[in-house]
Amino acid sequence: MINIVLADDHHIVRQGLRRLLEMEQDLTVVAEAGNGIDAVHIVEELQPDILIVDMEMPGLHGLVVTQLVRQRVPKTQVVVLSMHADEGYVLEALRHGALGYVLKDADAGDLLAAIHHAVLGRRYLSEPLSERAIDAYTRSTQASTTDIHDTLTMREQEVMQLTAEGLTAAEVGERLSISPRTVEKHRANLMRKLGLSNQASLIRYVMERTQLLTTKAPDDSEANQKEKYESLFPDHT
């Protein structure tokens, strides 16, 4: 039996996925999560075979969830659900440790195939993406052990941090002695590398990056970890 945790912020989506998966004799959904923080905690506790996670999750972005799960519970493989068919998003999911990437408008068979591939340690991507994206991934990185943040240039990291602090392109440019147009170019490059779509997602990434670097050690108490999460994400408590 393949044990699965579902992580999606829409209850109706989780219900539909549960019904679909439990029609299969070898699949069982052992738990659900409505945000990224809960998803990580549940996976740590239950250690399922598979985590199915929506890329756009509240609390923690789906890619951060993927990276945390792969670091903390190596036996759990991750299948990402996404609306993004762009190759850049697929590559970021693979770099963060996902074995499966399934488009939300794909056939049910795609998701089932991704699960069965992932549980065997094999990659599976929705049909339009598969060969080209895997080839690009193989060329560009050794595996998910590479932190994608390390691919950013020093200037891109500076622009990212100042943008996350709420500065406009003009203000960032003034601070770094570069033009606003150059700021926008750096911002576009770093967002492409990180698979982010807008400034709000960039700000959230910086917050999650901070959380990822300061998240609990194995002997931290749950109460202390909850306090850390609540201080970083007050809207999700």
PDB file of C-alpha atoms in Angstrom:
ATOM      1  CA  MET A   1       0.000   0.000   0.000  1.00  0.00           C
ATOM      2  CA  ILE A   2       1.279   3.466  -0.943  1.00  0.00           C
ATOM      3  CA  ASN A   3       0.593   6.010   1.812  1.00  0.00           C
ATOM      4  CA  ILE A   4      -0.055   9.564   0.616  1.00  0.00           C
ATOM      5  CA  VAL A   5      -0.363  13.000   2.214  1.00  0.00           C
ATOM      6  CA  LEU A   6      -2.315  15.623   0.236  1.00  0.00           C
ATOM      7  CA  ALA A   7      -1.366  19.299   0.591  1.00  0.00           C
ATOM      8  CA  ASP A   8      -3.578  21.877  -1.130  1.00  0.00           C
ATOM      9  CA  ASP A   9      -5.168  25.013   0.275  1.00  0.00           C
ATOM     10  CA  HIS A  10      -8.548  24.276  -1.348  1.00  0.00           C
ATOM     11  CA  HIS A  11     -10.640  21.767   0.582  1.00  0.00           C
ATOM     12  CA  ILE A  12     -12.723  20.867  -2.450  1.00  0.00           C
ATOM     13  CA  VAL A  13      -9.569  20.028  -4.416  1.00  0.00           C
ATOM     14  CA  ARG A  14      -8.321  17.789  -1.625  1.00  0.00           C
ATOM     15  CA  GLN A  15     -11.690  16.031  -1.514  1.00  0.00           C
ATOM     16  CA  GLY A  16     -11.602  15.382  -5.242  1.00  0.00           C
ATOM     17  CA  LEU A  17      -8.041  14.117  -5.136  1.00  0.00           C
ATOM     18  CA  ARG A  18      -8.800  11.845  -2.194  1.00  0.00           C
ATOM     19  CA  ARG A  19     -11.752  10.277  -4.024  1.00  0.00           C
ATOM     20  CA  LEU A  20      -9.658   9.779  -7.140  1.00  0.00           C
ATOM     21  CA  LEU A  21      -6.716   8.231  -5.325  1.00  0.00           C
ATOM     22  CA  GLU A  22      -8.724   5.953  -3.073  1.00  0.00           C
ATOM     23  CA  MET A  23     -10.378   4.375  -6.100  1.00  0.00           C
ATOM     24  CA  GLU A  24      -7.001   2.712  -6.615  1.00  0.00           C
ATOM     25  CA  GLN A  25      -6.494  -0.441  -4.560  1.00  0.00           C
ATOM     26  CA  ASP A  26      -2.846   0.275  -3.802  1.00  0.00           C
ATOM     27  CA  LEU A  27      -3.242   3.923  -2.726  1.00  0.00           C
ATOM     28  CA  THR A  28      -4.461   5.378   0.561  1.00  0.00           C
ATOM     29  CA  VAL A  29      -4.581   9.005   1.736  1.00  0.00           C
ATOM     30  CA  VAL A  30      -3.390   9.078   5.339  1.00  0.00           C
ATOM     31  CA  ALA A  31      -3.672  12.834   5.953  1.00  0.00           C
ATOM     32  CA  GLU A  32      -4.367  16.231   4.402  1.00  0.00           C
ATOM     33  CA  ALA A  33      -2.862  19.687   4.893  1.00  0.00           C
ATOM     34  CA  GLY A  34      -4.248  23.086   3.955  1.00  0.00           C
ATOM     35  CA  ASN A  35      -0.996  25.044   4.211  1.00  0.00           C
ATOM     36  CA  GLY A  36       2.699  24.456   3.772  1.00  0.00           C
ATOM     37  CA  ILE A  37       3.623  24.568   7.445  1.00  0.00           C
ATOM     38  CA  ASP A  38       1.123  21.860   8.344  1.00  0.00           C
ATOM     39  CA  ALA A  39       2.264  19.804   5.369  1.00  0.00           C
ATOM     40  CA  VAL A  40       5.845  19.682   6.642  1.00  0.00           C
ATOM     41  CA  HIS A  41       4.753  18.822  10.177  1.00  0.00           C
ATOM     42  CA  ILE A  42       2.399  16.064   9.022  1.00  0.00           C
ATOM     43  CA  VAL A  43       5.001  14.486   6.766  1.00  0.00           C
ATOM     44  CA  GLU A  44       7.550  14.550   9.575  1.00  0.00           C
ATOM     45  CA  GLU A  45       5.078  12.809  11.869  1.00  0.00           C
ATOM     46  CA  LEU A  46       3.598  10.227   9.487  1.00  0.00           C
ATOM     47  CA  GLN A  47       6.509   9.713   7.066  1.00  0.00           C
ATOM     48  CA  PRO A  48       4.304   8.745   4.097  1.00  0.00           C
ATOM     49  CA  ASP A  49       5.581   7.283   0.862  1.00  0.00           C
ATOM     50  CA  ILE A  50       4.342  10.246  -1.196  1.00  0.00           C
ATOM     51  CA  LEU A  51       3.526  13.910  -0.603  1.00  0.00           C
ATOM     52  CA  ILE A  52       1.351  15.547  -3.251  1.00  0.00           C
ATOM     53  CA  VAL A  53       1.731  19.309  -2.847  1.00  0.00           C
ATOM     54  CA  ASP A  54       0.306  22.296  -4.699  1.00  0.00           C
ATOM     55  CA  MET A  55       3.069  24.639  -5.821  1.00  0.00           C
ATOM     56  CA  GLU A  56       1.215  27.750  -4.624  1.00  0.00           C
ATOM     57  CA  MET A  57       0.641  27.043  -0.929  1.00  0.00           C
ATOM     58  CA  PRO A  58       0.011  29.529   1.895  1.00  0.00           C
ATOM     59  CA  GLY A  59       2.338  29.454   4.881  1.00  0.00           C
ATOM     60  CA  LEU A  60       5.237  27.938   2.960  1.00  0.00           C
ATOM     61  CA  HIS A  61       5.567  27.875  -0.810  1.00  0.00           C
ATOM     62  CA  GLY A  62       5.264  24.404  -2.321  1.00  0.00           C
ATOM     63  CA  LEU A  63       8.906  24.404  -3.414  1.00  0.00           C
ATOM     64  CA  VAL A  64      10.068  25.229   0.108  1.00  0.00           C
ATOM     65  CA  VAL A  65       7.830  22.445   1.424  1.00  0.00           C
ATOM     66  CA  THR A  66       9.405  20.107  -1.117  1.00  0.00           C
ATOM     67  CA  GLN A  67      12.933  21.021  -0.091  1.00  0.00           C
ATOM     68  CA  LEU A  68      12.193  20.698   3.638  1.00  0.00           C
ATOM     69  CA  VAL A  69      10.489  17.338   3.206  1.00  0.00           C
ATOM     70  CA  ARG A  70      13.319  15.931   1.122  1.00  0.00           C
ATOM     71  CA  GLN A  71      15.859  17.115   3.700  1.00  0.00           C
ATOM     72  CA  ARG A  72      13.979  15.891   6.766  1.00  0.00           C
ATOM     73  CA  VAL A  73      12.143  12.791   5.536  1.00  0.00           C
ATOM     74  CA  PRO A  74      14.191  11.322   2.669  1.00  0.00           C
ATOM     75  CA  LYS A  75      11.893   8.299   2.335  1.00  0.00           C
ATOM     76  CA  THR A  76       8.997  10.575   1.298  1.00  0.00           C
ATOM     77  CA  GLN A  77       8.970  11.403  -2.412  1.00  0.00           C
ATOM     78  CA  VAL A  78       7.238  14.566  -3.621  1.00  0.00           C
ATOM     79  CA  VAL A  79       4.853  15.110  -6.527  1.00  0.00           C
ATOM     80  CA  VAL A  80       4.137  18.784  -7.274  1.00  0.00           C
ATOM     81  CA  LEU A  81       0.793  19.929  -8.685  1.00  0.00           C
ATOM     82  CA  SER A  82       0.996  23.152 -10.681  1.00  0.00           C
ATOM     83  CA  MET A  83      -0.828  25.329 -13.164  1.00  0.00           C
ATOM     84  CA  HIS A  84       2.496  26.401 -14.684  1.00  0.00           C
ATOM     85  CA  ALA A  85       3.568  24.610 -17.860  1.00  0.00           C
ATOM     86  CA  ASP A  86       6.642  26.817 -18.292  1.00  0.00           C
ATOM     87  CA  GLU A  87       9.867  24.817 -18.262  1.00  0.00           C
ATOM     88  CA  GLY A  88      11.414  27.135 -15.679  1.00  0.00           C
ATOM     89  CA  TYR A  89       8.869  26.142 -13.039  1.00  0.00           C
ATOM     90  CA  VAL A  90       9.426  22.461 -13.780  1.00  0.00           C
ATOM     91  CA  LEU A  91      13.183  22.805 -13.406  1.00  0.00           C
ATOM     92  CA  GLU A  92      12.811  24.587 -10.068  1.00  0.00           C
ATOM     93  CA  ALA A  93      10.557  21.806  -8.775  1.00  0.00           C
ATOM     94  CA  LEU A  94      13.153  19.218  -9.785  1.00  0.00           C
ATOM     95  CA  ARG A  95      15.972  21.221  -8.249  1.00  0.00           C
ATOM     96  CA  HIS A  96      14.083  21.441  -4.965  1.00  0.00           C
ATOM     97  CA  GLY A  97      13.765  17.663  -4.875  1.00  0.00           C
ATOM     98  CA  ALA A  98      10.439  16.768  -6.513  1.00  0.00           C
ATOM     99  CA  LEU A  99      10.279  13.565  -8.540  1.00  0.00           C
ATOM    100  CA  GLY A 100       6.891  14.301 -10.088  1.00  0.00           C
ATOM    101  CA  TYR A 101       5.441  17.437 -11.708  1.00  0.00           C
ATOM    102  CA  VAL A 102       1.817  17.244 -12.810  1.00  0.00           C
ATOM    103  CA  LEU A 103      -0.196  20.023 -14.433  1.00  0.00           C
ATOM    104  CA  LYS A 104      -3.561  20.732 -12.856  1.00  0.00           C
ATOM    105  CA  ASP A 105      -5.340  20.328 -16.180  1.00  0.00           C
ATOM    106  CA  ALA A 106      -3.710  16.945 -16.846  1.00  0.00           C
ATOM    107  CA  ASP A 107      -5.617  13.665 -16.972  1.00  0.00           C
ATOM    108  CA  ALA A 108      -6.041  11.686 -13.765  1.00  0.00           C
ATOM    109  CA  GLY A 109      -3.790   9.050 -15.283  1.00  0.00           C
ATOM    110  CA  ASP A 110      -0.909  11.530 -15.224  1.00  0.00           C
ATOM    111  CA  LEU A 111      -1.150  11.934 -11.456  1.00  0.00           C
ATOM    112  CA  LEU A 112      -1.417   8.189 -10.892  1.00  0.00           C
ATOM    113  CA  ALA A 113       1.589   7.592 -13.132  1.00  0.00           C
ATOM    114  CA  ALA A 114       3.579  10.256 -11.271  1.00  0.00           C
ATOM    115  CA  ILE A 115       2.822   8.569  -7.938  1.00  0.00           C
ATOM    116  CA  HIS A 116       3.828   5.123  -9.145  1.00  0.00           C
ATOM    117  CA  HIS A 117       7.006   6.446 -10.743  1.00  0.00           C
ATOM    118  CA  ALA A 118       7.963   8.503  -7.678  1.00  0.00           C
ATOM    119  CA  VAL A 119       7.504   5.646  -5.223  1.00  0.00           C
ATOM    120  CA  LEU A 120      10.064   3.728  -7.285  1.00  0.00           C
ATOM    121  CA  GLY A 121      12.450   6.690  -7.250  1.00  0.00           C
ATOM    122  CA  ARG A 122      11.800   7.680 -10.870  1.00  0.00           C
ATOM    123  CA  ARG A 123      10.931  11.105 -12.261  1.00  0.00           C
ATOM    124  CA  TYR A 124       7.617  11.730 -13.999  1.00  0.00           C
ATOM    125  CA  LEU A 125       6.440  14.941 -15.642  1.00  0.00           C
ATOM    126  CA  SER A 126       3.161  15.728 -17.370  1.00  0.00           C
ATOM    127  CA  GLU A 127       3.346  14.726 -21.025  1.00  0.00           C
ATOM    128  CA  PRO A 128       4.064  18.083 -22.744  1.00  0.00           C
ATOM    129  CA  LEU A 129       6.960  18.689 -20.378  1.00  0.00           C
ATOM    130  CA  SER A 130       8.729  15.398 -19.941  1.00  0.00           C
ATOM    131  CA  GLU A 131      11.674  14.875 -22.254  1.00  0.00           C
ATOM    132  CA  ARG A 132      12.807  18.447 -22.790  1.00  0.00           C
ATOM    133  CA  ALA A 133      12.564  19.455 -19.136  1.00  0.00           C
ATOM    134  CA  ILE A 134      14.331  16.372 -17.818  1.00  0.00           C
ATOM    135  CA  ASP A 135      17.106  16.828 -20.376  1.00  0.00           C
ATOM    136  CA  ALA A 136      17.505  20.462 -19.346  1.00  0.00           C
ATOM    137  CA  TYR A 137      17.520  19.478 -15.681  1.00  0.00           C
ATOM    138  CA  THR A 138      20.152  16.799 -16.239  1.00  0.00           C
ATOM    139  CA  ARG A 139      22.366  19.286 -18.045  1.00  0.00           C
ATOM    140  CA  SER A 140      21.969  22.086 -15.531  1.00  0.00           C
ATOM    141  CA  THR A 141      22.322  20.392 -12.156  1.00  0.00           C
ATOM    142  CA  GLN A 142      23.585  17.243 -10.512  1.00  0.00           C
ATOM    143  CA  ALA A 143      20.586  16.806  -8.191  1.00  0.00           C
ATOM    144  CA  SER A 144      18.376  18.477  -5.642  1.00  0.00           C
ATOM    145  CA  THR A 145      21.306  18.907  -3.238  1.00  0.00           C
ATOM    146  CA  THR A 146      22.147  22.202  -4.974  1.00  0.00           C
ATOM    147  CA  ASP A 147      20.544  25.207  -3.303  1.00  0.00           C
ATOM    148  CA  ILE A 148      19.034  27.268  -6.117  1.00  0.00           C
ATOM    149  CA  HIS A 149      19.663  30.401  -4.032  1.00  0.00           C
ATOM    150  CA  ASP A 150      23.380  29.864  -4.625  1.00  0.00           C
ATOM    151  CA  THR A 151      22.877  30.412  -8.368  1.00  0.00           C
ATOM    152  CA  LEU A 152      21.987  34.063  -7.752  1.00  0.00           C
ATOM    153  CA  THR A 153      24.725  36.612  -8.308  1.00  0.00           C
ATOM    154  CA  MET A 154      25.717  38.886  -5.440  1.00  0.00           C
ATOM    155  CA  ARG A 155      23.943  41.789  -7.146  1.00  0.00           C
ATOM    156  CA  GLU A 156      20.779  39.730  -7.620  1.00  0.00           C
ATOM    157  CA  GLN A 157      20.827  38.832  -3.933  1.00  0.00           C
ATOM    158  CA  GLU A 158      21.182  42.508  -3.016  1.00  0.00           C
ATOM    159  CA  VAL A 159      18.276  43.473  -5.282  1.00  0.00           C
ATOM    160  CA  MET A 160      16.175  40.639  -3.863  1.00  0.00           C
ATOM    161  CA  GLN A 161      16.774  41.653  -0.254  1.00  0.00           C
ATOM    162  CA  LEU A 162      16.048  45.344  -0.846  1.00  0.00           C
ATOM    163  CA  THR A 163      12.937  44.530  -2.868  1.00  0.00           C
ATOM    164  CA  ALA A 164      11.711  42.311  -0.036  1.00  0.00           C
ATOM    165  CA  GLU A 165      12.202  45.254   2.321  1.00  0.00           C
ATOM    166  CA  GLY A 166       9.657  47.153   0.225  1.00  0.00           C
ATOM    167  CA  LEU A 167      11.928  49.454  -1.767  1.00  0.00           C
ATOM    168  CA  THR A 168      10.883  50.492  -5.266  1.00  0.00           C
ATOM    169  CA  ALA A 169      13.130  49.951  -8.277  1.00  0.00           C
ATOM    170  CA  ALA A 170      14.174  53.600  -8.111  1.00  0.00           C
ATOM    171  CA  GLU A 171      15.007  53.328  -4.402  1.00  0.00           C
ATOM    172  CA  VAL A 172      16.936  50.097  -4.903  1.00  0.00           C
ATOM    173  CA  GLY A 173      18.826  51.703  -7.773  1.00  0.00           C
ATOM    174  CA  GLU A 174      19.719  54.707  -5.650  1.00  0.00           C
ATOM    175  CA  ARG A 175      20.906  52.456  -2.818  1.00  0.00           C
ATOM    176  CA  LEU A 176      23.083  50.357  -5.144  1.00  0.00           C
ATOM    177  CA  SER A 177      24.113  53.186  -7.495  1.00  0.00           C
ATOM    178  CA  ILE A 178      22.536  51.558 -10.543  1.00  0.00           C
ATOM    179  CA  SER A 179      19.646  52.588 -12.782  1.00  0.00           C
ATOM    180  CA  PRO A 180      16.040  51.493 -12.129  1.00  0.00           C
ATOM    181  CA  ARG A 181      16.108  49.688 -15.476  1.00  0.00           C
ATOM    182  CA  THR A 182      19.118  47.668 -14.325  1.00  0.00           C
ATOM    183  CA  VAL A 183      17.293  46.883 -11.089  1.00  0.00           C
ATOM    184  CA  GLU A 184      14.331  45.578 -13.083  1.00  0.00           C
ATOM    185  CA  LYS A 185      16.655  43.441 -15.187  1.00  0.00           C
ATOM    186  CA  HIS A 186      18.262  41.905 -12.087  1.00  0.00           C
ATOM    187  CA  ARG A 187      14.837  41.382 -10.547  1.00  0.00           C
ATOM    188  CA  ALA A 188      13.532  39.638 -13.666  1.00  0.00           C
ATOM    189  CA  ASN A 189      16.602  37.391 -13.785  1.00  0.00           C
ATOM    190  CA  LEU A 190      16.419  36.340 -10.153  1.00  0.00           C
ATOM    191  CA  MET A 191      12.667  35.724 -10.327  1.00  0.00           C
ATOM    192  CA  ARG A 192      13.175  33.551 -13.388  1.00  0.00           C
ATOM    193  CA  LYS A 193      15.860  31.549 -11.586  1.00  0.00           C
ATOM    194  CA  LEU A 194      13.653  31.096  -8.524  1.00  0.00           C
ATOM    195  CA  GLY A 195      10.491  30.340 -10.481  1.00  0.00           C
ATOM    196  CA  LEU A 196       8.613  33.329  -9.022  1.00  0.00           C
ATOM    197  CA  SER A 197       5.893  35.243 -10.803  1.00  0.00           C
ATOM    198  CA  ASN A 198       5.544  38.617  -9.029  1.00  0.00           C
ATOM    199  CA  GLN A 199       6.914  40.844  -6.275  1.00  0.00           C
ATOM    200  CA  ALA A 200       4.570  39.374  -3.660  1.00  0.00           C
ATOM    201  CA  SER A 201       5.929  35.890  -4.315  1.00  0.00           C
ATOM    202  CA  LEU A 202       9.468  37.289  -4.151  1.00  0.00           C
ATOM    203  CA  ILE A 203       8.822  38.805  -0.724  1.00  0.00           C
ATOM    204  CA  ARG A 204       7.323  35.537   0.453  1.00  0.00           C
ATOM    205  CA  TYR A 205      10.345  33.633  -0.856  1.00  0.00           C
ATOM    206  CA  VAL A 206      12.707  35.803   1.199  1.00  0.00           C
ATOM    207  CA  MET A 207      10.590  35.209   4.312  1.00  0.00           C
ATOM    208  CA  GLU A 208      10.543  31.478   3.667  1.00  0.00           C
ATOM    209  CA  ARG A 209      14.262  31.455   2.958  1.00  0.00           C
ATOM    210  CA  THR A 210      14.838  33.060   6.350  1.00  0.00           C
ATOM    211  CA  GLN A 211      12.576  30.472   7.941  1.00  0.00           C
ATOM    212  CA  LEU A 212      14.335  27.641   6.145  1.00  0.00           C
ATOM    213  CA  LEU A 213      17.724  28.748   7.461  1.00  0.00           C
ATOM    214  CA  THR A 214      16.491  29.187  11.033  1.00  0.00           C
ATOM    215  CA  THR A 215      13.975  26.362  11.194  1.00  0.00           C
ATOM    216  CA  LYS A 216      14.019  23.888  14.050  1.00  0.00           C
ATOM    217  CA  ALA A 217      16.861  21.561  14.831  1.00  0.00           C
ATOM    218  CA  PRO A 218      15.763  17.973  15.507  1.00  0.00           C
ATOM    219  CA  ASP A 219      15.662  18.560  19.269  1.00  0.00           C
ATOM    220  CA  ASP A 220      13.648  21.819  19.149  1.00  0.00           C
ATOM    221  CA  SER A 221      10.314  21.626  20.910  1.00  0.00           C
ATOM    222  CA  GLU A 222       7.136  21.877  18.855  1.00  0.00           C
ATOM    223  CA  ALA A 223       6.071  24.876  20.934  1.00  0.00           C
ATOM    224  CA  ASN A 224       9.248  26.762  20.070  1.00  0.00           C
ATOM    225  CA  GLN A 225       8.869  25.923  16.387  1.00  0.00           C
ATOM    226  CA  LYS A 226       5.228  27.037  16.386  1.00  0.00           C
ATOM    227  CA  GLU A 227       6.316  30.347  17.911  1.00  0.00           C
ATOM    228  CA  LYS A 228       8.904  30.823  15.148  1.00  0.00           C
ATOM    229  CA  TYR A 229       6.339  30.088  12.448  1.00  0.00           C
ATOM    230  CA  GLU A 230       3.777  32.419  13.975  1.00  0.00           C
ATOM    231  CA  SER A 231       6.262  35.282  14.150  1.00  0.00           C
ATOM    232  CA  LEU A 232       7.092  34.846  10.450  1.00  0.00           C
ATOM    233  CA  PHE A 233       3.568  34.152   9.216  1.00  0.00           C
ATOM    234  CA  PRO A 234       1.097  35.954  11.522  1.00  0.00           C
ATOM    235  CA  ASP A 235      -1.713  35.712   8.954  1.00  0.00           C
ATOM    236  CA  HIS A 236      -1.683  31.913   9.052  1.00  0.00           C
ATOM    237  CA  THR A 237      -2.050  31.351  12.791  1.00  0.00           C
TER     238      THR A 237
END
